[in-house]
Amino acid sequence: MSKLKCKRPRLDIKQSSKDEKQGKNIFDLPTEILEKIIGYVNIWHHNRIRNTSKRFRDIDDLFVRHEFEKSLTKEIAIDPNSYASAILRSIRQATEVYVNSGFESVFCGCILPMLRNSYKNPFCPKVNLVSKFLIHFYNMVEDKIGDPMSQVSRILYTLTLMRFFKSFDRCFVISSVTLPLHWRVVIELEGPWLGMLWNSKQRTPGEFSRNHLLVILTEMLIANITGKAFKRVCECPSELYVFGNDTSIGKRIPRTSFTFTVHGSKKICTLFQSCLELDGQQFMWPTKWPKDQFTVNLDITCKEATKWGCSKLLHLEFSPFARLSQSEEDMQCETYDTHSILYENCP
């Protein structure tokens, strides 16, 4: 009888080792584990992690947000009026609308340089670092959106302003009038004050940045939370602001009025009104922003600012036509100045 020859199955060592290598791939680990691993990495190397892949950037975002919220909760529990608590609360207030609207990764990426500059106590930076962070953050958001005068940009900005006032201790809604395609509300702050000391008539439309107002409100909120009095002059590219916080008690306390006039559909007016009147947990963030066009006029009046030579009224307009109207205004000023010079030089 012929013997049958059977081949023994060989163990594929190469394939086995390949599978082992694939099984140890760090990308296969759960998100929770990777977040803990990233937590052990020095803060100076987080940019490298973020540039590795989109998943690593998302995980790093989770870590940064988690650490920020943990520090915020801790500081508020220790002393809600401390400097550390005021800094964290003000940063959250200035960025909350944008973070909840899909710009969380921008927030985490922009805050990393500030964390590195204050690595001993990462979430307790100085005020000047907070201001630089906010300017960088707002500019990055506008770059992502593409147009600072776009519908989404103006909605996010107006919502941020509305929610800012709710954080001040002595904030009062003086009046609120709702009409068809129109909503007008007057908000008064007691203690904080501001005014524009100077603005350039020859500025180009791109030079004006409404984001400086948010930065000023952030500094005022920090002082308001800590109960500190201060006065400061802020020099911007085309404007010069003077602002501060007064801790006086009684009739002498400065009052600043913010009058918002919203022209738009009922859907737009209801969105802004609910943002101002409802608490943070009650306010429902829309899944899609309204596409109805609108304009917002903001008039800021403050008697305290007039003592510094500021005009009694500061008018700002947030509309898709603000850039055009500003340009036309500058052209009119230039024409008037030219005619004046010609008239004075005539014999």
mmCIF file of C-alpha atoms in Angstrom:
data_model
loop_
_atom_site.group_PDB
_atom_site.id
_atom_site.type_symbol
_atom_site.label_atom_id
_atom_site.label_comp_id
_atom_site.label_asym_id
_atom_site.label_seq_id
_atom_site.Cartn_x
_atom_site.Cartn_y
_atom_site.Cartn_z
ATOM 1 C CA MET A 1 0.000 0.000 0.000
ATOM 2 C CA SER A 2 1.222 3.428 -0.829
ATOM 3 C CA LYS A 3 1.632 5.764 2.064
ATOM 4 C CA LEU A 4 -0.242 9.004 1.941
ATOM 5 C CA LYS A 5 1.930 11.993 2.619
ATOM 6 C CA CYS A 6 0.196 14.754 4.549
ATOM 7 C CA LYS A 7 1.738 18.165 4.808
ATOM 8 C CA ARG A 8 1.797 19.647 8.231
ATOM 9 C CA PRO A 9 0.283 23.108 8.427
ATOM 10 C CA ARG A 10 2.940 25.697 8.955
ATOM 11 C CA LEU A 11 2.504 28.546 11.334
ATOM 12 C CA ASP A 12 2.734 31.791 9.443
ATOM 13 C CA ILE A 13 5.057 33.693 11.755
ATOM 14 C CA LYS A 14 5.140 36.778 9.562
ATOM 15 C CA GLN A 15 1.366 37.031 9.462
ATOM 16 C CA SER A 16 1.123 36.459 13.209
ATOM 17 C CA SER A 17 3.653 39.151 14.022
ATOM 18 C CA LYS A 18 1.876 41.487 11.631
ATOM 19 C CA ASP A 19 -1.408 40.924 13.422
ATOM 20 C CA GLU A 20 0.265 41.582 16.760
ATOM 21 C CA LYS A 21 1.635 44.854 15.492
ATOM 22 C CA GLN A 22 -1.762 45.871 14.214
ATOM 23 C CA GLY A 23 -3.313 44.903 17.528
ATOM 24 C CA LYS A 24 -0.955 47.245 19.382
ATOM 25 C CA ASN A 25 -1.717 50.253 17.200
ATOM 26 C CA ILE A 26 -2.391 53.222 19.467
ATOM 27 C CA PHE A 27 -5.160 54.425 17.164
ATOM 28 C CA ASP A 28 -7.199 51.337 18.110
ATOM 29 C CA LEU A 29 -7.371 52.311 21.776
ATOM 30 C CA PRO A 30 -10.659 53.721 23.107
ATOM 31 C CA THR A 31 -11.051 57.487 23.225
ATOM 32 C CA GLU A 32 -11.187 57.525 27.036
ATOM 33 C CA ILE A 33 -7.823 55.737 27.289
ATOM 34 C CA LEU A 34 -6.182 58.019 24.738
ATOM 35 C CA GLU A 35 -7.454 61.081 26.598
ATOM 36 C CA LYS A 36 -5.798 59.818 29.799
ATOM 37 C CA ILE A 37 -2.549 59.134 27.929
ATOM 38 C CA ILE A 38 -2.555 62.641 26.459
ATOM 39 C CA GLY A 39 -3.009 63.966 29.982
ATOM 40 C CA TYR A 40 0.508 62.760 30.841
ATOM 41 C CA VAL A 41 2.062 64.555 27.868
ATOM 42 C CA ASN A 42 3.806 67.859 28.550
ATOM 43 C CA ILE A 43 1.660 70.819 27.506
ATOM 44 C CA TRP A 44 4.457 72.000 25.194
ATOM 45 C CA HIS A 45 3.976 68.925 22.970
ATOM 46 C CA HIS A 46 0.216 69.131 22.515
ATOM 47 C CA ASN A 47 0.492 70.919 19.170
ATOM 48 C CA ARG A 48 2.408 67.940 17.796
ATOM 49 C CA ILE A 49 -0.366 65.639 18.969
ATOM 50 C CA ARG A 50 -3.023 67.852 17.390
ATOM 51 C CA ASN A 51 -1.187 67.828 14.062
ATOM 52 C CA THR A 52 -0.967 64.017 13.987
ATOM 53 C CA SER A 53 -4.541 63.350 12.880
ATOM 54 C CA LYS A 54 -8.072 64.648 13.199
ATOM 55 C CA ARG A 55 -8.891 61.989 15.790
ATOM 56 C CA PHE A 56 -5.963 62.994 17.985
ATOM 57 C CA ARG A 57 -6.987 66.635 17.659
ATOM 58 C CA ASP A 58 -10.525 65.758 18.732
ATOM 59 C CA ILE A 59 -9.207 63.785 21.713
ATOM 60 C CA ASP A 60 -6.917 66.645 22.687
ATOM 61 C CA ASP A 61 -9.947 68.943 22.510
ATOM 62 C CA LEU A 62 -11.723 66.672 24.995
ATOM 63 C CA PHE A 63 -8.745 66.812 27.340
ATOM 64 C CA VAL A 64 -8.391 70.617 27.205
ATOM 65 C CA ARG A 65 -12.123 71.204 27.696
ATOM 66 C CA HIS A 66 -12.257 68.684 30.540
ATOM 67 C CA GLU A 67 -9.322 70.323 32.329
ATOM 68 C CA PHE A 68 -10.811 73.780 31.812
ATOM 69 C CA GLU A 69 -14.224 72.811 33.197
ATOM 70 C CA LYS A 70 -12.625 70.925 36.089
ATOM 71 C CA SER A 71 -10.551 73.963 37.065
ATOM 72 C CA LEU A 72 -13.577 76.233 36.721
ATOM 73 C CA THR A 73 -15.707 74.050 38.995
ATOM 74 C CA LYS A 74 -12.885 73.794 41.524
ATOM 75 C CA GLU A 75 -12.203 77.548 41.693
ATOM 76 C CA ILE A 76 -15.887 78.461 41.962
ATOM 77 C CA ALA A 77 -16.285 75.989 44.835
ATOM 78 C CA ILE A 78 -13.282 77.497 46.662
ATOM 79 C CA ASP A 79 -14.210 81.157 46.114
ATOM 80 C CA PRO A 80 -16.545 82.337 43.315
ATOM 81 C CA ASN A 81 -15.173 85.889 43.596
ATOM 82 C CA SER A 82 -11.466 85.045 43.501
ATOM 83 C CA TYR A 83 -9.221 86.185 40.668
ATOM 84 C CA ALA A 84 -8.791 82.633 39.357
ATOM 85 C CA SER A 85 -12.547 82.096 39.359
ATOM 86 C CA ALA A 86 -13.144 85.450 37.640
ATOM 87 C CA ILE A 87 -10.637 84.658 34.887
ATOM 88 C CA LEU A 88 -12.166 81.268 34.142
ATOM 89 C CA ARG A 89 -15.754 82.509 34.293
ATOM 90 C CA SER A 90 -14.951 85.423 31.985
ATOM 91 C CA ILE A 91 -13.185 83.230 29.434
ATOM 92 C CA ARG A 92 -16.158 80.881 29.369
ATOM 93 C CA GLN A 93 -18.554 83.805 29.008
ATOM 94 C CA ALA A 94 -16.598 85.312 26.123
ATOM 95 C CA THR A 95 -16.336 82.037 24.183
ATOM 96 C CA GLU A 96 -19.364 79.969 25.228
ATOM 97 C CA VAL A 97 -21.580 80.851 22.257
ATOM 98 C CA TYR A 98 -18.836 80.047 19.749
ATOM 99 C CA VAL A 99 -17.794 76.807 21.478
ATOM 100 C CA ASN A 100 -21.402 75.582 21.587
ATOM 101 C CA SER A 101 -21.766 76.452 17.900
ATOM 102 C CA GLY A 102 -19.024 74.185 16.591
ATOM 103 C CA PHE A 103 -15.812 76.119 17.280
ATOM 104 C CA GLU A 104 -14.616 73.996 20.196
ATOM 105 C CA SER A 105 -11.459 72.913 18.378
ATOM 106 C CA VAL A 106 -10.596 76.556 17.622
ATOM 107 C CA PHE A 107 -10.997 77.374 21.315
ATOM 108 C CA CYS A 108 -8.725 74.536 22.426
ATOM 109 C CA GLY A 109 -6.084 75.301 19.820
ATOM 110 C CA CYS A 110 -6.004 79.015 20.682
ATOM 111 C CA ILE A 111 -5.851 78.501 24.439
ATOM 112 C CA LEU A 112 -2.752 76.274 24.292
ATOM 113 C CA PRO A 113 -0.230 79.170 23.992
ATOM 114 C CA MET A 114 -1.801 80.808 27.035
ATOM 115 C CA LEU A 115 -1.508 77.554 28.968
ATOM 116 C CA ARG A 116 2.166 77.241 28.065
ATOM 117 C CA ASN A 117 2.866 80.800 29.223
ATOM 118 C CA SER A 118 1.373 80.035 32.628
ATOM 119 C CA TYR A 119 2.246 76.360 32.967
ATOM 120 C CA LYS A 120 2.652 76.481 36.763
ATOM 121 C CA ASN A 121 -1.025 77.357 37.118
ATOM 122 C CA PRO A 122 -2.327 76.739 33.581
ATOM 123 C CA PHE A 123 -5.853 78.075 33.961
ATOM 124 C CA CYS A 124 -5.069 81.238 35.911
ATOM 125 C CA PRO A 125 -3.373 83.572 33.391
ATOM 126 C CA LYS A 126 -2.934 87.328 33.603
ATOM 127 C CA VAL A 127 -5.485 89.696 32.086
ATOM 128 C CA ASN A 128 -3.226 90.741 29.205
ATOM 129 C CA LEU A 129 -2.807 87.098 28.169
ATOM 130 C CA VAL A 130 -6.576 86.625 28.268
ATOM 131 C CA SER A 131 -7.038 89.650 25.993
ATOM 132 C CA LYS A 132 -4.483 88.318 23.493
ATOM 133 C CA PHE A 133 -6.131 84.907 23.572
ATOM 134 C CA LEU A 134 -9.583 86.369 22.869
ATOM 135 C CA ILE A 135 -8.396 88.515 19.954
ATOM 136 C CA HIS A 136 -6.660 85.476 18.465
ATOM 137 C CA PHE A 137 -9.716 83.292 19.060
ATOM 138 C CA TYR A 138 -12.183 85.746 17.486
ATOM 139 C CA ASN A 139 -9.911 86.265 14.477
ATOM 140 C CA MET A 140 -9.588 82.507 13.966
ATOM 141 C CA VAL A 141 -13.371 82.106 14.162
ATOM 142 C CA GLU A 142 -13.866 84.836 11.567
ATOM 143 C CA ASP A 143 -11.304 83.139 9.322
ATOM 144 C CA LYS A 144 -13.215 79.865 9.649
ATOM 145 C CA ILE A 145 -16.538 81.548 8.863
ATOM 146 C CA GLY A 146 -14.998 83.479 5.991
ATOM 147 C CA ASP A 147 -16.732 86.842 6.375
ATOM 148 C CA PRO A 148 -17.096 88.838 9.629
ATOM 149 C CA MET A 149 -20.225 90.492 8.222
ATOM 150 C CA SER A 150 -21.907 87.201 7.340
ATOM 151 C CA GLN A 151 -25.193 86.074 8.858
ATOM 152 C CA VAL A 152 -23.641 83.445 11.147
ATOM 153 C CA SER A 153 -20.878 85.766 12.344
ATOM 154 C CA ARG A 154 -23.314 88.533 13.302
ATOM 155 C CA ILE A 155 -25.678 86.104 15.060
ATOM 156 C CA LEU A 156 -22.885 84.601 17.166
ATOM 157 C CA TYR A 157 -21.509 88.031 18.019
ATOM 158 C CA THR A 158 -24.893 89.442 19.071
ATOM 159 C CA LEU A 159 -25.701 86.364 21.167
ATOM 160 C CA THR A 160 -22.329 86.699 22.909
ATOM 161 C CA LEU A 161 -23.088 90.325 23.753
ATOM 162 C CA MET A 162 -26.539 89.433 25.072
ATOM 163 C CA ARG A 163 -25.206 86.706 27.346
ATOM 164 C CA PHE A 164 -22.348 88.886 28.586
ATOM 165 C CA PHE A 165 -24.658 91.288 30.399
ATOM 166 C CA LYS A 166 -26.322 88.480 32.347
ATOM 167 C CA SER A 167 -23.005 87.763 34.095
ATOM 168 C CA PHE A 168 -22.663 91.189 35.719
ATOM 169 C CA ASP A 169 -23.872 91.519 39.297
ATOM 170 C CA ARG A 170 -25.957 94.647 38.814
ATOM 171 C CA CYS A 171 -27.529 94.243 35.396
ATOM 172 C CA PHE A 172 -31.043 95.579 34.813
ATOM 173 C CA VAL A 173 -33.380 95.419 31.833
ATOM 174 C CA ILE A 174 -34.857 98.929 31.817
ATOM 175 C CA SER A 175 -37.276 98.355 28.955
ATOM 176 C CA SER A 176 -38.106 95.765 26.327
ATOM 177 C CA VAL A 177 -40.455 96.571 23.454
ATOM 178 C CA THR A 178 -41.487 94.043 20.817
ATOM 179 C CA LEU A 179 -43.091 95.197 17.576
ATOM 180 C CA PRO A 180 -43.554 93.531 14.180
ATOM 181 C CA LEU A 181 -40.089 93.050 12.648
ATOM 182 C CA HIS A 182 -38.577 95.034 15.505
ATOM 183 C CA TRP A 183 -37.273 94.514 19.046
ATOM 184 C CA ARG A 184 -35.757 97.171 21.254
ATOM 185 C CA VAL A 185 -34.221 96.520 24.660
ATOM 186 C CA VAL A 186 -32.364 98.823 27.049
ATOM 187 C CA ILE A 187 -29.888 97.201 29.445
ATOM 188 C CA GLU A 188 -28.170 99.095 32.241
ATOM 189 C CA LEU A 189 -25.020 98.124 34.125
ATOM 190 C CA GLU A 190 -24.163 99.700 37.462
ATOM 191 C CA GLY A 191 -20.454 99.971 38.189
ATOM 192 C CA PRO A 192 -18.816 99.164 34.831
ATOM 193 C CA TRP A 193 -18.462 102.097 32.425
ATOM 194 C CA LEU A 194 -16.904 102.765 29.035
ATOM 195 C CA GLY A 195 -16.669 105.291 26.238
ATOM 196 C CA MET A 196 -14.799 106.001 23.021
ATOM 197 C CA LEU A 197 -12.223 108.743 23.420
ATOM 198 C CA TRP A 198 -11.152 108.897 19.780
ATOM 199 C CA ASN A 199 -11.707 107.189 16.450
ATOM 200 C CA SER A 200 -10.047 107.674 13.099
ATOM 201 C CA LYS A 201 -12.199 109.187 10.359
ATOM 202 C CA GLN A 202 -9.715 107.980 7.758
ATOM 203 C CA ARG A 203 -9.793 104.332 8.792
ATOM 204 C CA THR A 204 -10.456 101.750 6.139
ATOM 205 C CA PRO A 205 -13.470 99.440 6.603
ATOM 206 C CA GLY A 206 -11.262 96.469 7.486
ATOM 207 C CA GLU A 207 -9.540 98.321 10.314
ATOM 208 C CA PHE A 208 -12.616 98.452 12.536
ATOM 209 C CA SER A 209 -12.920 95.411 14.743
ATOM 210 C CA ARG A 210 -16.041 94.955 16.848
ATOM 211 C CA ASN A 211 -14.200 92.248 18.769
ATOM 212 C CA HIS A 212 -12.471 94.877 20.898
ATOM 213 C CA LEU A 213 -15.805 95.519 22.608
ATOM 214 C CA LEU A 214 -15.972 91.865 23.712
ATOM 215 C CA VAL A 215 -12.423 92.066 25.083
ATOM 216 C CA ILE A 216 -13.281 95.246 27.005
ATOM 217 C CA LEU A 217 -16.411 93.616 28.432
ATOM 218 C CA THR A 218 -14.286 90.648 29.513
ATOM 219 C CA GLU A 219 -11.902 92.880 31.474
ATOM 220 C CA MET A 220 -14.849 94.725 33.009
ATOM 221 C CA LEU A 221 -16.448 91.417 34.006
ATOM 222 C CA ILE A 222 -13.241 90.211 35.692
ATOM 223 C CA ALA A 223 -13.144 93.397 37.770
ATOM 224 C CA ASN A 224 -16.862 93.149 38.496
ATOM 225 C CA ILE A 225 -16.579 89.585 39.804
ATOM 226 C CA THR A 226 -13.561 90.336 41.992
ATOM 227 C CA GLY A 227 -14.994 93.647 43.208
ATOM 228 C CA LYS A 228 -11.946 95.617 42.080
ATOM 229 C CA ALA A 229 -12.086 99.231 40.935
ATOM 230 C CA PHE A 230 -9.952 100.261 37.963
ATOM 231 C CA LYS A 231 -9.647 102.742 35.096
ATOM 232 C CA ARG A 232 -7.868 102.001 31.853
ATOM 233 C CA VAL A 233 -7.279 103.327 28.370
ATOM 234 C CA CYS A 234 -7.339 100.789 25.540
ATOM 235 C CA GLU A 235 -5.639 101.754 22.290
ATOM 236 C CA CYS A 236 -6.984 99.883 19.264
ATOM 237 C CA PRO A 237 -5.855 100.264 15.628
ATOM 238 C CA SER A 238 -8.486 102.916 14.830
ATOM 239 C CA GLU A 239 -10.103 103.698 18.184
ATOM 240 C CA LEU A 240 -9.156 104.783 21.663
ATOM 241 C CA TYR A 241 -11.400 103.532 24.467
ATOM 242 C CA VAL A 242 -11.491 104.468 28.126
ATOM 243 C CA PHE A 243 -13.281 102.152 30.531
ATOM 244 C CA GLY A 244 -13.290 100.902 34.087
ATOM 245 C CA ASN A 245 -15.210 99.550 37.041
ATOM 246 C CA ASP A 246 -16.462 101.610 39.976
ATOM 247 C CA THR A 247 -17.237 99.982 43.310
ATOM 248 C CA SER A 248 -18.975 103.006 44.829
ATOM 249 C CA ILE A 249 -22.283 102.530 46.598
ATOM 250 C CA GLY A 250 -25.248 104.852 46.232
ATOM 251 C CA LYS A 251 -26.252 107.495 43.722
ATOM 252 C CA ARG A 252 -22.695 108.212 42.606
ATOM 253 C CA ILE A 253 -22.193 104.795 41.074
ATOM 254 C CA PRO A 254 -21.666 105.058 37.281
ATOM 255 C CA ARG A 255 -24.361 103.677 35.020
ATOM 256 C CA THR A 256 -23.871 102.531 31.450
ATOM 257 C CA SER A 257 -26.834 101.932 29.153
ATOM 258 C CA PHE A 258 -26.779 99.561 26.185
ATOM 259 C CA THR A 259 -29.689 100.036 23.791
ATOM 260 C CA PHE A 260 -30.147 97.227 21.277
ATOM 261 C CA THR A 261 -32.445 97.786 18.319
ATOM 262 C CA VAL A 262 -32.965 94.634 16.267
ATOM 263 C CA HIS A 263 -34.639 94.868 12.857
ATOM 264 C CA GLY A 264 -35.572 91.438 11.573
ATOM 265 C CA SER A 265 -38.131 88.662 11.449
ATOM 266 C CA LYS A 266 -39.999 87.362 14.476
ATOM 267 C CA LYS A 267 -37.726 84.318 14.477
ATOM 268 C CA ILE A 268 -34.613 86.501 14.751
ATOM 269 C CA CYS A 269 -36.067 88.766 17.443
ATOM 270 C CA THR A 270 -37.287 85.780 19.488
ATOM 271 C CA LEU A 271 -33.835 84.191 19.314
ATOM 272 C CA PHE A 272 -32.085 87.246 20.767
ATOM 273 C CA GLN A 273 -34.836 87.934 23.294
ATOM 274 C CA SER A 274 -34.807 84.389 24.669
ATOM 275 C CA CYS A 275 -31.008 84.473 24.847
ATOM 276 C CA LEU A 276 -31.188 87.551 27.070
ATOM 277 C CA GLU A 277 -34.130 86.547 29.239
ATOM 278 C CA LEU A 278 -33.625 82.798 29.724
ATOM 279 C CA ASP A 279 -30.978 81.135 31.873
ATOM 280 C CA GLY A 280 -28.150 79.202 30.260
ATOM 281 C CA GLN A 281 -29.745 75.808 30.860
ATOM 282 C CA GLN A 282 -33.175 76.942 29.652
ATOM 283 C CA PHE A 283 -31.919 78.507 26.433
ATOM 284 C CA MET A 284 -32.183 76.036 23.555
ATOM 285 C CA TRP A 285 -29.300 76.266 21.109
ATOM 286 C CA PRO A 286 -30.690 76.082 17.554
ATOM 287 C CA THR A 287 -29.455 73.220 15.413
ATOM 288 C CA LYS A 288 -29.527 75.613 12.456
ATOM 289 C CA TRP A 289 -29.225 79.380 12.607
ATOM 290 C CA PRO A 290 -32.009 81.471 11.035
ATOM 291 C CA LYS A 291 -31.267 82.665 7.524
ATOM 292 C CA ASP A 292 -33.531 85.719 7.767
ATOM 293 C CA GLN A 293 -31.543 88.909 7.247
ATOM 294 C CA PHE A 294 -31.343 91.340 10.156
ATOM 295 C CA THR A 295 -29.526 94.399 11.448
ATOM 296 C CA VAL A 296 -28.594 95.353 14.998
ATOM 297 C CA ASN A 297 -27.933 98.896 16.186
ATOM 298 C CA LEU A 298 -26.200 99.318 19.536
ATOM 299 C CA ASP A 299 -26.112 102.676 21.325
ATOM 300 C CA ILE A 300 -23.902 102.945 24.417
ATOM 301 C CA THR A 301 -24.388 105.926 26.721
ATOM 302 C CA CYS A 302 -22.373 106.673 29.851
ATOM 303 C CA LYS A 303 -22.068 109.958 31.762
ATOM 304 C CA GLU A 304 -18.930 108.769 33.549
ATOM 305 C CA ALA A 305 -17.104 108.484 30.223
ATOM 306 C CA THR A 306 -17.852 112.130 29.381
ATOM 307 C CA LYS A 307 -15.625 113.172 32.292
ATOM 308 C CA TRP A 308 -12.731 111.777 30.271
ATOM 309 C CA GLY A 309 -13.670 113.689 27.145
ATOM 310 C CA CYS A 310 -15.675 110.908 25.515
ATOM 311 C CA SER A 311 -18.835 111.600 23.580
ATOM 312 C CA LYS A 312 -22.011 110.781 25.467
ATOM 313 C CA LEU A 313 -23.205 108.356 22.765
ATOM 314 C CA LEU A 314 -21.282 105.529 21.110
ATOM 315 C CA HIS A 315 -23.136 104.050 18.129
ATOM 316 C CA LEU A 316 -22.311 100.670 16.591
ATOM 317 C CA GLU A 317 -24.054 98.881 13.743
ATOM 318 C CA PHE A 318 -23.942 95.162 12.980
ATOM 319 C CA SER A 319 -25.390 94.551 9.542
ATOM 320 C CA PRO A 320 -24.301 93.176 6.167
ATOM 321 C CA PHE A 321 -24.243 96.791 4.953
ATOM 322 C CA ALA A 322 -22.153 98.201 7.820
ATOM 323 C CA ARG A 323 -18.971 97.932 5.776
ATOM 324 C CA LEU A 324 -20.531 99.815 2.862
ATOM 325 C CA SER A 325 -22.106 102.517 5.017
ATOM 326 C CA GLN A 326 -18.830 103.052 6.875
ATOM 327 C CA SER A 327 -17.011 103.470 3.584
ATOM 328 C CA GLU A 328 -19.578 105.990 2.332
ATOM 329 C CA GLU A 329 -19.313 107.934 5.588
ATOM 330 C CA ASP A 330 -15.542 108.136 5.241
ATOM 331 C CA MET A 331 -15.909 109.333 1.645
ATOM 332 C CA GLN A 332 -18.279 112.082 2.765
ATOM 333 C CA CYS A 333 -15.836 113.176 5.467
ATOM 334 C CA GLU A 334 -12.964 113.247 2.985
ATOM 335 C CA THR A 335 -15.025 115.290 0.515
ATOM 336 C CA TYR A 336 -16.022 117.766 3.213
ATOM 337 C CA ASP A 337 -12.436 118.186 4.404
ATOM 338 C CA THR A 338 -11.221 118.734 0.832
ATOM 339 C CA HIS A 339 -13.806 121.441 0.173
ATOM 340 C CA SER A 340 -12.883 123.161 3.436
ATOM 341 C CA ILE A 341 -9.214 123.286 2.462
ATOM 342 C CA LEU A 342 -10.020 124.614 -1.002
ATOM 343 C CA TYR A 343 -12.291 127.283 0.445
ATOM 344 C CA GLU A 344 -9.691 128.445 2.955
ATOM 345 C CA ASN A 345 -7.024 128.706 0.249
ATOM 346 C CA CYS A 346 -9.192 130.748 -2.120
ATOM 347 C CA PRO A 347 -8.213 134.440 -2.422
#
